[in-house]
PDB file of C-alpha atoms in Angstrom:
ATOM      1  CA  MET A  29      29.579  16.082 -65.827  1.00 71.00           C
ATOM      2  CA  THR A  30      28.807  19.823 -66.110  1.00 77.00           C
ATOM      3  CA  ALA A  31      31.881  22.080 -66.213  1.00 79.00           C
ATOM      4  CA  LEU A  32      29.994  25.403 -66.251  1.00 85.00           C
ATOM      5  CA  ASN A  33      26.420  26.179 -65.361  1.00 85.00           C
ATOM      6  CA  GLY A  34      24.367  29.376 -65.432  1.00 80.00           C
ATOM      7  CA  ILE A  35      27.202  31.732 -66.384  1.00 86.00           C
ATOM      8  CA  ASN A  36      25.786  35.158 -67.268  1.00 88.00           C
ATOM      9  CA  LEU A  37      28.561  37.716 -67.649  1.00 88.00           C
ATOM     10  CA  ASP A  38      28.951  40.975 -69.576  1.00 90.00           C
ATOM     11  CA  ILE A  39      32.427  42.416 -70.173  1.00 91.00           C
ATOM     12  CA  ASN A  40      32.499  45.969 -71.468  1.00 91.00           C
ATOM     13  CA  GLU A  41      34.795  47.118 -74.248  1.00 91.00           C
ATOM     14  CA  GLY A  42      38.071  48.537 -72.926  1.00 91.00           C
ATOM     15  CA  ASP A  43      37.726  47.081 -69.426  1.00 93.00           C
ATOM     16  CA  ILE A  44      40.125  44.808 -67.576  1.00 94.00           C
ATOM     17  CA  CYS A  45      38.043  42.003 -66.097  1.00 93.00           C
ATOM     18  CA  GLY A  46      39.370  39.351 -63.739  1.00 93.00           C
ATOM     19  CA  ILE A  47      37.812  35.890 -63.573  1.00 92.00           C
ATOM     20  CA  ILE A  48      38.910  34.278 -60.327  1.00 91.00           C
ATOM     21  CA  GLY A  49      38.316  31.008 -58.539  1.00 85.00           C
ATOM     22  CA  MET A  50      40.097  28.078 -56.976  1.00 82.00           C
ATOM     23  CA  SER A  51      41.642  25.270 -59.031  1.00 79.00           C
ATOM     24  CA  GLY A  52      38.953  23.258 -60.800  1.00 79.00           C
ATOM     25  CA  ALA A  53      36.335  26.012 -60.494  1.00 80.00           C
ATOM     26  CA  GLY A  54      35.923  26.238 -64.289  1.00 83.00           C
ATOM     27  CA  LYS A  55      37.945  29.386 -65.064  1.00 85.00           C
ATOM     28  CA  SER A  56      40.007  28.007 -67.941  1.00 85.00           C
ATOM     29  CA  THR A  57      36.959  26.316 -69.456  1.00 87.00           C
ATOM     30  CA  LEU A  58      35.171  29.660 -69.341  1.00 88.00           C
ATOM     31  CA  VAL A  59      37.975  31.492 -71.125  1.00 86.00           C
ATOM     32  CA  ARG A  60      38.084  28.781 -73.802  1.00 87.00           C
ATOM     33  CA  CYS A  61      34.359  29.305 -74.293  1.00 88.00           C
ATOM     34  CA  ILE A  62      34.940  33.014 -74.869  1.00 89.00           C
ATOM     35  CA  ASN A  63      37.045  32.322 -77.973  1.00 86.00           C
ATOM     36  CA  TYR A  64      34.973  29.234 -78.795  1.00 87.00           C
ATOM     37  CA  LEU A  65      37.797  26.746 -78.484  1.00 86.00           C
ATOM     38  CA  GLU A  66      35.232  25.024 -76.265  1.00 86.00           C
ATOM     39  CA  LYS A  67      31.717  25.101 -77.693  1.00 86.00           C
ATOM     40  CA  PRO A  68      29.072  25.410 -74.966  1.00 86.00           C
ATOM     41  CA  THR A  69      26.312  22.804 -75.068  1.00 85.00           C
ATOM     42  CA  ASN A  70      23.837  25.556 -74.146  1.00 86.00           C
ATOM     43  CA  GLY A  71      23.810  29.334 -74.121  1.00 84.00           C
ATOM     44  CA  SER A  72      25.480  31.962 -76.287  1.00 87.00           C
ATOM     45  CA  VAL A  73      28.811  33.734 -76.544  1.00 89.00           C
ATOM     46  CA  ILE A  74      28.356  37.160 -78.134  1.00 90.00           C
ATOM     47  CA  ILE A  75      31.282  39.329 -79.224  1.00 89.00           C
ATOM     48  CA  GLU A  76      30.583  42.686 -80.880  1.00 85.00           C
ATOM     49  CA  ASN A  77      26.959  41.669 -81.444  1.00 86.00           C
ATOM     50  CA  LYS A  78      28.007  38.422 -83.160  1.00 87.00           C
ATOM     51  CA  ASN A  79      26.689  35.176 -81.725  1.00 88.00           C
ATOM     52  CA  LEU A  80      29.602  32.777 -82.167  1.00 88.00           C
ATOM     53  CA  SER A  81      27.304  29.757 -82.246  1.00 86.00           C
ATOM     54  CA  SER A  82      25.735  31.035 -85.498  1.00 87.00           C
ATOM     55  CA  LEU A  83      29.048  31.482 -87.364  1.00 86.00           C
ATOM     56  CA  ASN A  84      30.575  29.039 -89.841  1.00 87.00           C
ATOM     57  CA  ASP A  85      34.244  28.019 -89.524  1.00 86.00           C
ATOM     58  CA  LYS A  86      35.512  30.810 -91.782  1.00 87.00           C
ATOM     59  CA  GLU A  87      33.559  33.477 -89.917  1.00 86.00           C
ATOM     60  CA  LEU A  88      34.694  32.068 -86.581  1.00 87.00           C
ATOM     61  CA  ARG A  89      38.355  32.213 -87.645  1.00 85.00           C
ATOM     62  CA  LYS A  90      37.872  35.881 -88.555  1.00 85.00           C
ATOM     63  CA  VAL A  91      36.441  36.646 -85.109  1.00 86.00           C
ATOM     64  CA  ARG A  92      39.319  34.792 -83.441  1.00 86.00           C
ATOM     65  CA  GLN A  93      41.792  37.059 -85.246  1.00 84.00           C
ATOM     66  CA  ASN A  94      40.487  39.798 -82.960  1.00 89.00           C
ATOM     67  CA  ILE A  95      41.187  37.696 -79.855  1.00 91.00           C
ATOM     68  CA  GLY A  96      44.752  37.292 -78.602  1.00 90.00           C
ATOM     69  CA  MET A  97      45.698  34.817 -75.874  1.00 90.00           C
ATOM     70  CA  ILE A  98      48.617  34.329 -73.499  1.00 90.00           C
ATOM     71  CA  PHE A  99      49.239  31.343 -71.244  1.00 85.00           C
ATOM     72  CA  GLN A 100      51.006  30.335 -68.050  1.00 82.00           C
ATOM     73  CA  GLN A 101      53.741  28.386 -69.871  1.00 84.00           C
ATOM     74  CA  PHE A 102      54.337  31.012 -72.621  1.00 86.00           C
ATOM     75  CA  ASN A 103      54.000  28.449 -75.488  1.00 87.00           C
ATOM     76  CA  LEU A 104      56.841  29.959 -77.515  1.00 90.00           C
ATOM     77  CA  LEU A 105      58.398  28.060 -80.444  1.00 90.00           C
ATOM     78  CA  LEU A 106      61.831  27.060 -79.151  1.00 91.00           C
ATOM     79  CA  GLN A 107      63.387  26.717 -82.622  1.00 92.00           C
ATOM     80  CA  ARG A 108      62.425  30.290 -83.589  1.00 92.00           C
ATOM     81  CA  ASN A 109      64.020  33.463 -82.280  1.00 93.00           C
ATOM     82  CA  VAL A 110      62.014  36.252 -80.632  1.00 93.00           C
ATOM     83  CA  GLU A 111      61.280  38.093 -83.869  1.00 93.00           C
ATOM     84  CA  ASP A 112      60.188  34.934 -85.661  1.00 92.00           C
ATOM     85  CA  ASN A 113      57.910  33.950 -82.750  1.00 93.00           C
ATOM     86  CA  ILE A 114      56.126  37.292 -83.015  1.00 92.00           C
ATOM     87  CA  CYS A 115      55.937  37.044 -86.798  1.00 91.00           C
ATOM     88  CA  PHE A 116      54.486  33.531 -86.799  1.00 90.00           C
ATOM     89  CA  PRO A 117      50.771  34.536 -86.600  1.00 88.00           C
ATOM     90  CA  LEU A 118      51.393  37.236 -89.209  1.00 87.00           C
ATOM     91  CA  GLU A 119      52.944  34.738 -91.604  1.00 86.00           C
ATOM     92  CA  ILE A 120      49.888  32.519 -91.240  1.00 84.00           C
ATOM     93  CA  SER A 121      47.650  35.495 -92.062  1.00 81.00           C
ATOM     94  CA  GLY A 122      49.627  36.116 -95.268  1.00 81.00           C
ATOM     95  CA  MET A 123      51.616  39.244 -94.361  1.00 83.00           C
ATOM     96  CA  ASN A 124      54.883  39.649 -96.268  1.00 85.00           C
ATOM     97  CA  LYS A 125      58.240  39.285 -94.516  1.00 86.00           C
ATOM     98  CA  ASN A 126      59.186  42.988 -94.470  1.00 88.00           C
ATOM     99  CA  GLU A 127      55.868  44.023 -92.944  1.00 88.00           C
ATOM    100  CA  CYS A 128      56.170  41.207 -90.379  1.00 89.00           C
ATOM    101  CA  GLY A 129      59.609  42.492 -89.374  1.00 89.00           C
ATOM    102  CA  LYS A 130      58.351  46.061 -88.946  1.00 91.00           C
ATOM    103  CA  ARG A 131      55.436  44.900 -86.842  1.00 91.00           C
ATOM    104  CA  ALA A 132      57.717  42.753 -84.654  1.00 92.00           C
ATOM    105  CA  GLU A 133      60.081  45.693 -84.122  1.00 92.00           C
ATOM    106  CA  GLU A 134      57.183  47.930 -83.108  1.00 92.00           C
ATOM    107  CA  LEU A 135      55.830  45.371 -80.622  1.00 93.00           C
ATOM    108  CA  LEU A 136      59.240  44.625 -79.104  1.00 93.00           C
ATOM    109  CA  LYS A 137      59.598  48.323 -78.287  1.00 93.00           C
ATOM    110  CA  LEU A 138      56.155  48.261 -76.692  1.00 92.00           C
ATOM    111  CA  VAL A 139      57.014  45.328 -74.396  1.00 92.00           C
ATOM    112  CA  GLY A 140      60.527  46.583 -73.623  1.00 92.00           C
ATOM    113  CA  LEU A 141      62.539  43.936 -75.473  1.00 92.00           C
ATOM    114  CA  ALA A 142      63.902  45.828 -78.484  1.00 91.00           C
ATOM    115  CA  ASP A 143      67.393  44.419 -77.804  1.00 92.00           C
ATOM    116  CA  LYS A 144      66.214  40.767 -77.741  1.00 91.00           C
ATOM    117  CA  ARG A 145      65.041  40.568 -81.351  1.00 89.00           C
ATOM    118  CA  LYS A 146      67.414  37.756 -82.383  1.00 92.00           C
ATOM    119  CA  SER A 147      67.501  35.922 -79.041  1.00 92.00           C
ATOM    120  CA  TYR A 148      65.960  32.487 -78.598  1.00 93.00           C
ATOM    121  CA  PRO A 149      63.490  31.510 -75.839  1.00 92.00           C
ATOM    122  CA  SER A 150      66.167  29.462 -74.042  1.00 92.00           C
ATOM    123  CA  GLN A 151      68.170  32.678 -73.581  1.00 93.00           C
ATOM    124  CA  LEU A 152      65.301  34.567 -71.910  1.00 92.00           C
ATOM    125  CA  SER A 153      64.016  34.803 -68.353  1.00 92.00           C
ATOM    126  CA  GLY A 154      60.448  33.855 -67.509  1.00 90.00           C
ATOM    127  CA  GLY A 155      59.330  37.484 -67.528  1.00 91.00           C
ATOM    128  CA  GLN A 156      60.987  38.111 -70.887  1.00 92.00           C
ATOM    129  CA  LYS A 157      59.319  35.012 -72.360  1.00 92.00           C
ATOM    130  CA  GLN A 158      55.940  36.280 -71.224  1.00 92.00           C
ATOM    131  CA  ARG A 159      56.651  39.696 -72.771  1.00 93.00           C
ATOM    132  CA  VAL A 160      57.405  37.958 -76.073  1.00 93.00           C
ATOM    133  CA  ALA A 161      54.165  35.976 -75.719  1.00 93.00           C
ATOM    134  CA  ILE A 162      52.281  39.243 -75.135  1.00 94.00           C
ATOM    135  CA  ALA A 163      53.901  40.808 -78.212  1.00 93.00           C
ATOM    136  CA  ARG A 164      52.951  37.748 -80.279  1.00 93.00           C
ATOM    137  CA  ALA A 165      49.358  37.918 -79.035  1.00 93.00           C
ATOM    138  CA  LEU A 166      49.212  41.594 -80.046  1.00 92.00           C
ATOM    139  CA  SER A 167      50.705  41.055 -83.496  1.00 90.00           C
ATOM    140  CA  THR A 168      47.363  40.784 -85.283  1.00 88.00           C
ATOM    141  CA  ASN A 169      45.933  43.910 -83.584  1.00 90.00           C
ATOM    142  CA  PRO A 170      43.340  42.054 -81.473  1.00 91.00           C
ATOM    143  CA  LYS A 171      40.531  43.884 -79.716  1.00 93.00           C
ATOM    144  CA  ILE A 172      40.451  41.348 -76.860  1.00 93.00           C
ATOM    145  CA  LEU A 173      43.345  39.796 -74.945  1.00 94.00           C
ATOM    146  CA  LEU A 174      42.702  36.647 -72.903  1.00 93.00           C
ATOM    147  CA  CYS A 175      45.255  35.857 -70.181  1.00 92.00           C
ATOM    148  CA  ASP A 176      44.981  32.349 -68.734  1.00 88.00           C
ATOM    149  CA  GLU A 177      47.016  32.277 -65.480  1.00 86.00           C
ATOM    150  CA  ALA A 178      49.598  34.388 -67.319  1.00 84.00           C
ATOM    151  CA  THR A 179      51.581  35.277 -64.179  1.00 85.00           C
ATOM    152  CA  SER A 180      51.283  32.033 -62.200  1.00 83.00           C
ATOM    153  CA  ALA A 181      54.744  30.812 -63.225  1.00 79.00           C
ATOM    154  CA  LEU A 182      56.445  34.109 -62.357  1.00 84.00           C
ATOM    155  CA  ASP A 183      57.941  35.484 -59.144  1.00 87.00           C
ATOM    156  CA  PRO A 184      56.140  38.394 -57.392  1.00 86.00           C
ATOM    157  CA  THR A 185      58.383  41.142 -58.770  1.00 89.00           C
ATOM    158  CA  THR A 186      58.113  39.873 -62.340  1.00 90.00           C
ATOM    159  CA  THR A 187      54.359  39.410 -61.883  1.00 89.00           C
ATOM    160  CA  ARG A 188      53.986  43.091 -60.973  1.00 89.00           C
ATOM    161  CA  SER A 189      56.002  44.153 -64.022  1.00 91.00           C
ATOM    162  CA  ILE A 190      53.860  42.015 -66.359  1.00 91.00           C
ATOM    163  CA  LEU A 191      50.646  43.339 -64.804  1.00 91.00           C
ATOM    164  CA  SER A 192      51.961  46.888 -65.206  1.00 91.00           C
ATOM    165  CA  LEU A 193      52.676  46.156 -68.876  1.00 92.00           C
ATOM    166  CA  LEU A 194      49.157  44.790 -69.411  1.00 93.00           C
ATOM    167  CA  LYS A 195      47.687  47.884 -67.800  1.00 92.00           C
ATOM    168  CA  GLU A 196      49.793  50.093 -70.048  1.00 92.00           C
ATOM    169  CA  ILE A 197      48.660  48.138 -73.122  1.00 92.00           C
ATOM    170  CA  ASN A 198      45.039  48.522 -72.042  1.00 93.00           C
ATOM    171  CA  LYS A 199      45.417  52.292 -71.718  1.00 92.00           C
ATOM    172  CA  LYS A 200      47.486  52.836 -74.894  1.00 91.00           C
ATOM    173  CA  LEU A 201      45.637  50.503 -77.231  1.00 91.00           C
ATOM    174  CA  GLY A 202      42.186  50.323 -75.611  1.00 92.00           C
ATOM    175  CA  ILE A 203      42.249  46.515 -75.705  1.00 94.00           C
ATOM    176  CA  THR A 204      39.722  44.651 -73.557  1.00 94.00           C
ATOM    177  CA  ILE A 205      41.639  42.311 -71.240  1.00 95.00           C
ATOM    178  CA  VAL A 206      40.256  39.231 -69.501  1.00 94.00           C
ATOM    179  CA  ILE A 207      42.512  37.792 -66.803  1.00 93.00           C
ATOM    180  CA  ILE A 208      41.994  34.256 -65.499  1.00 91.00           C
ATOM    181  CA  THR A 209      43.642  33.796 -62.096  1.00 90.00           C
ATOM    182  CA  HIS A 210      43.353  32.156 -58.689  1.00 86.00           C
ATOM    183  CA  GLU A 211      45.134  35.049 -56.960  1.00 85.00           C
ATOM    184  CA  MET A 212      43.087  37.924 -55.546  1.00 85.00           C
ATOM    185  CA  SER A 213      46.215  40.113 -55.497  1.00 84.00           C
ATOM    186  CA  VAL A 214      46.335  39.987 -59.317  1.00 88.00           C
ATOM    187  CA  VAL A 215      42.719  41.139 -59.548  1.00 89.00           C
ATOM    188  CA  GLU A 216      43.313  43.934 -57.031  1.00 86.00           C
ATOM    189  CA  GLU A 217      46.427  45.116 -58.854  1.00 87.00           C
ATOM    190  CA  ILE A 218      44.998  45.595 -62.321  1.00 90.00           C
ATOM    191  CA  CYS A 219      41.301  44.787 -62.789  1.00 92.00           C
ATOM    192  CA  ASP A 220      38.307  47.118 -63.014  1.00 91.00           C
ATOM    193  CA  TYR A 221      35.790  44.310 -62.557  1.00 93.00           C
ATOM    194  CA  VAL A 222      35.896  40.809 -61.121  1.00 93.00           C
ATOM    195  CA  ALA A 223      33.812  37.683 -61.658  1.00 92.00           C
ATOM    196  CA  ILE A 224      34.094  34.918 -59.054  1.00 92.00           C
ATOM    197  CA  VAL A 225      33.573  31.352 -60.286  1.00 90.00           C
ATOM    198  CA  ASP A 226      32.969  28.506 -57.852  1.00 88.00           C
ATOM    199  CA  ASN A 227      32.109  24.906 -58.760  1.00 86.00           C
ATOM    200  CA  GLY A 228      31.320  25.903 -62.341  1.00 85.00           C
ATOM    201  CA  SER A 229      28.945  28.736 -61.432  1.00 88.00           C
ATOM    202  CA  LEU A 230      29.279  32.498 -61.405  1.00 89.00           C
ATOM    203  CA  VAL A 231      28.618  33.305 -57.739  1.00 89.00           C
ATOM    204  CA  GLU A 232      29.476  37.013 -57.592  1.00 90.00           C
ATOM    205  CA  HIS A 233      30.630  39.800 -59.871  1.00 91.00           C
ATOM    206  CA  GLY A 234      31.039  43.562 -59.849  1.00 91.00           C
ATOM    207  CA  ALA A 235      33.577  46.359 -59.493  1.00 90.00           C
ATOM    208  CA  VAL A 236      36.679  45.173 -57.627  1.00 89.00           C
ATOM    209  CA  GLU A 237      36.325  47.878 -54.973  1.00 85.00           C
ATOM    210  CA  GLU A 238      32.697  46.916 -54.348  1.00 86.00           C
ATOM    211  CA  VAL A 239      33.387  43.178 -54.054  1.00 87.00           C
ATOM    212  CA  PHE A 240      36.314  43.873 -51.705  1.00 84.00           C
ATOM    213  CA  SER A 241      34.244  46.217 -49.523  1.00 80.00           C
ATOM    214  CA  HIS A 242      31.049  44.128 -49.504  1.00 82.00           C
ATOM    215  CA  PRO A 243      31.731  40.456 -50.323  1.00 84.00           C
ATOM    216  CA  LYS A 244      28.373  38.676 -50.326  1.00 84.00           C
ATOM    217  CA  THR A 245      29.120  35.007 -50.994  1.00 85.00           C
ATOM    218  CA  ASP A 246      31.224  32.441 -49.158  1.00 82.00           C
ATOM    219  CA  ALA A 247      33.596  32.178 -52.137  1.00 84.00           C
ATOM    220  CA  ALA A 248      34.143  35.948 -52.222  1.00 84.00           C
ATOM    221  CA  LYS A 249      34.732  36.125 -48.465  1.00 81.00           C
ATOM    222  CA  LYS A 250      37.363  33.395 -48.653  1.00 80.00           C
ATOM    223  CA  LEU A 251      39.235  35.350 -51.338  1.00 81.00           C
ATOM    224  CA  VAL A 252      38.950  38.693 -49.554  1.00 78.00           C
ATOM    225  CA  TYR A 253      39.879  37.331 -46.109  1.00 71.00           C
ATOM    226  CA  HIS A 254      42.621  35.082 -47.537  1.00 61.00           C
ATOM    227  CA  ASN A 255      41.204  32.156 -45.486  1.00 52.00           C
ATOM    228  CA  ASN A 256      42.682  33.710 -42.345  1.00 51.00           C
ATOM    229  CA  SER A 257      42.383  31.120 -39.559  1.00 46.00           C
ATOM    230  CA  SER A 258      42.843  33.628 -36.721  1.00 48.00           C
ATOM    231  CA  VAL A 259      39.236  34.763 -37.081  1.00 46.00           C
ATOM    232  CA  ALA A 260      37.692  31.335 -36.638  1.00 46.00           C
ATOM    233  CA  GLU A 261      36.396  32.313 -33.181  1.00 47.00           C
ATOM    234  CA  MET A 262      34.039  34.834 -34.821  1.00 50.00           C
ATOM    235  CA  ASN A 263      31.343  32.194 -34.910  1.00 50.00           C
ATOM    236  CA  SER A 264      30.807  32.623 -31.161  1.00 48.00           C
ATOM    237  CA  LYS A 265      31.616  36.350 -30.818  1.00 72.00           C
ATOM    238  CA  ARG A 266      30.049  39.570 -32.005  1.00 82.00           C
ATOM    239  CA  CYS A 267      32.462  40.821 -34.659  1.00 86.00           C
ATOM    240  CA  ILE A 268      32.592  43.441 -37.379  1.00 85.00           C
ATOM    241  CA  ARG A 269      34.659  43.935 -40.495  1.00 85.00           C
ATOM    242  CA  ILE A 270      35.621  47.504 -41.320  1.00 85.00           C
ATOM    243  CA  VAL A 271      37.024  48.711 -44.625  1.00 84.00           C
ATOM    244  CA  PHE A 272      39.126  51.840 -45.014  1.00 77.00           C
ATOM    245  CA  ASP A 273      39.247  53.563 -48.373  1.00 71.00           C
ATOM    246  CA  GLY A 274      42.127  55.672 -49.703  1.00 60.00           C
ATOM    247  CA  LYS A 275      41.157  58.629 -47.488  1.00 58.00           C
ATOM    248  CA  SER A 276      40.115  57.058 -44.210  1.00 52.00           C
ATOM    249  CA  SER A 277      43.092  54.677 -44.174  1.00 49.00           C
ATOM    250  CA  TYR A 278      45.323  57.589 -43.224  1.00 50.00           C
ATOM    251  CA  GLU A 279      43.259  58.613 -40.187  1.00 63.00           C
ATOM    252  CA  PRO A 280      43.664  57.064 -36.663  1.00 76.00           C
ATOM    253  CA  VAL A 281      40.053  55.890 -36.667  1.00 79.00           C
ATOM    254  CA  ILE A 282      40.517  52.935 -34.296  1.00 81.00           C
ATOM    255  CA  ALA A 283      42.572  54.905 -31.771  1.00 83.00           C
ATOM    256  CA  ASN A 284      40.017  57.720 -31.787  1.00 84.00           C
ATOM    257  CA  MET A 285      37.172  55.209 -31.444  1.00 83.00           C
ATOM    258  CA  VAL A 286      38.749  53.630 -28.330  1.00 85.00           C
ATOM    259  CA  LEU A 287      39.155  57.065 -26.736  1.00 86.00           C
ATOM    260  CA  GLU A 288      35.693  58.295 -27.710  1.00 85.00           C
ATOM    261  CA  CYS A 289      33.754  55.145 -26.804  1.00 84.00           C
ATOM    262  CA  LYS A 290      35.952  54.246 -23.814  1.00 84.00           C
ATOM    263  CA  ALA A 291      35.993  50.654 -24.935  1.00 82.00           C
ATOM    264  CA  GLN A 292      38.644  48.245 -26.106  1.00 81.00           C
ATOM    265  CA  VAL A 293      38.319  45.920 -29.088  1.00 84.00           C
ATOM    266  CA  ASN A 294      40.251  42.837 -30.092  1.00 84.00           C
ATOM    267  CA  ILE A 295      41.813  43.027 -33.581  1.00 83.00           C
ATOM    268  CA  LEU A 296      41.475  39.523 -35.038  1.00 83.00           C
ATOM    269  CA  PHE A 297      42.651  40.270 -38.559  1.00 80.00           C
ATOM    270  CA  ALA A 298      44.054  43.233 -40.470  1.00 81.00           C
ATOM    271  CA  ASP A 299      45.694  43.900 -43.803  1.00 79.00           C
ATOM    272  CA  THR A 300      46.087  46.564 -46.466  1.00 79.00           C
ATOM    273  CA  ARG A 301      45.653  46.290 -50.217  1.00 77.00           C
ATOM    274  CA  ASP A 302      46.403  48.389 -53.263  1.00 75.00           C
ATOM    275  CA  ILE A 303      43.317  48.071 -55.453  1.00 78.00           C
ATOM    276  CA  ASN A 304      43.869  49.502 -58.914  1.00 71.00           C
ATOM    277  CA  GLY A 305      46.128  52.236 -57.559  1.00 71.00           C
ATOM    278  CA  LYS A 306      44.026  53.093 -54.465  1.00 75.00           C
ATOM    279  CA  ALA A 307      44.914  52.257 -50.879  1.00 74.00           C
ATOM    280  CA  PHE A 308      42.422  50.050 -49.049  1.00 79.00           C
ATOM    281  CA  GLY A 309      42.596  48.416 -45.642  1.00 79.00           C
ATOM    282  CA  GLN A 310      40.430  46.005 -43.699  1.00 82.00           C
ATOM    283  CA  MET A 311      40.147  44.872 -40.084  1.00 83.00           C
ATOM    284  CA  VAL A 312      38.067  42.295 -38.279  1.00 86.00           C
ATOM    285  CA  LEU A 313      37.292  43.456 -34.743  1.00 86.00           C
ATOM    286  CA  GLN A 314      35.829  41.519 -31.821  1.00 87.00           C
ATOM    287  CA  LEU A 315      33.435  43.853 -30.007  1.00 87.00           C
ATOM    288  CA  PRO A 316      32.772  44.119 -26.248  1.00 86.00           C
ATOM    289  CA  GLU A 317      30.163  41.742 -24.822  1.00 84.00           C
ATOM    290  CA  ASP A 318      28.038  44.713 -23.739  1.00 85.00           C
ATOM    291  CA  ASN A 319      25.647  45.109 -26.703  1.00 85.00           C
ATOM    292  CA  LEU A 320      24.971  48.800 -25.987  1.00 87.00           C
ATOM    293  CA  LEU A 321      28.689  49.511 -26.067  1.00 87.00           C
ATOM    294  CA  ALA A 322      29.109  47.407 -29.194  1.00 87.00           C
ATOM    295  CA  ASP A 323      26.294  49.335 -30.892  1.00 87.00           C
ATOM    296  CA  LYS A 324      27.957  52.602 -29.873  1.00 88.00           C
ATOM    297  CA  ILE A 325      31.194  51.514 -31.555  1.00 88.00           C
ATOM    298  CA  ILE A 326      29.377  50.594 -34.777  1.00 87.00           C
ATOM    299  CA  TYR A 327      27.520  53.928 -34.783  1.00 87.00           C
ATOM    300  CA  TYR A 328      30.795  55.816 -34.227  1.00 87.00           C
ATOM    301  CA  LEU A 329      32.549  54.087 -37.132  1.00 86.00           C
ATOM    302  CA  LYS A 330      29.643  54.603 -39.513  1.00 85.00           C
ATOM    303  CA  ASP A 331      29.516  58.275 -38.503  1.00 85.00           C
ATOM    304  CA  LYS A 332      33.174  58.504 -39.584  1.00 80.00           C
ATOM    305  CA  LYS A 333      32.175  57.172 -43.032  1.00 80.00           C
ATOM    306  CA  VAL A 334      33.950  53.860 -42.509  1.00 82.00           C
ATOM    307  CA  VAL A 335      32.359  50.811 -44.162  1.00 83.00           C
ATOM    308  CA  VAL A 336      31.128  48.523 -41.372  1.00 85.00           C
ATOM    309  CA  GLU A 337      29.809  44.982 -41.848  1.00 84.00           C
ATOM    310  CA  GLU A 338      28.653  42.881 -38.912  1.00 83.00           C
ATOM    311  CA  LEU A 339      29.857  39.313 -39.351  1.00 79.00           C
ATOM    312  CA  LEU A 340      27.165  36.952 -38.189  1.00 68.00           C
ATOM    313  CA  ASP A 341      28.994  33.976 -39.611  1.00 54.00           C
ATOM    314  CA  TYR A 342      32.497  33.584 -40.982  1.00 46.00           C
ATOM    315  CA  VAL A 343      33.136  30.834 -43.524  1.00 40.00           C
ATOM    316  CA  LYS A 344      36.464  29.136 -42.718  1.00 39.00           C
TER     317      LYS A 344
END
C-alpha cells in the first residue's frame, strides 16, 4: 500500500505552511517524512541543502536537533514538572543544569507561563500543556517547528490563542513552521501557504489567499466551501462564486448590482473569513435564467474588481 505518492513541495525559510487534508489523506506520514522518522522508499527530503537520505545516523541526529515538533496530545512527562519537561531535551544534549534552568525560564516567559515553572502537567489546562510543549520544542533553538494537529484537542478560544502564539514565535524568532491540520480555519488564521493532500497525493498548493479565491481541485473546493449542502442544486443552474477581498467586502456590491442590472439573484451560500489578518468573504449566487442578463451581472461584478468564478460543476 502506498501512503504518499508524487509529493513535490518546497517550503521557504521563515514561512508558515499549512498541510491540510481529511483523515487518512497522508498528512501525518508526510510530516514524519520531513524529519525522517519515516524514510521514504523513493524521492528526497532536502533541508538546508542537505539530502537526508545521504546522511548517516549521527548526521541525521544533528539535523533533527534543528527540527522541533509538537503534537495533538502534548506528550509531556507526567512525573516531571513544567521546568523539567522543558529541560529534558537539553539534558539529553549535555547542557548543564544551571544553563537548562535559564533556558527554561526564558522560554516560559515567551509562552506566557512564567508562573507555572514548578507545576505538573496534571495541574495545567489543555492550552497550558500545549504552551509547555511548544516551549520544550523550542528549547534546542530549532530552525523548523512541525505541528501535527497541535490544536485539534483544544477548544476554539484556546486554539486561537495557541495559533497567535505560533505566529508571534514565527515573527520574533524567524522559525519556519509547518502545520498539519484538517481544519481550513487553522490555515486561514495563521498560514502564508497551504498544501492540500488527498489520498496520499499533493493535489493543490499555493498562497492561502490564492487557493481561497481560486480553488482548482475538488479537494480544495470541499475545504473552501465547507461541504455546504445548500448549493447542491448548482449542478442544474447557472451559478457563480464571488470573492470579496479586504476592500470590496465593505462595499454594498450585491445591492448595487441588483439596482444597476435590474435583476434578482438567489444567494445559495455566503460566509466571511479572516485570512492571515485580512477580511475575505465569499458568496455563491444563482443567476437569472436569461443568459444575457446573467452575462450582464458577471460583467458588472468583474468591472467592480470582484473575483468571479462561474461554477459549471460543484463537487458535493
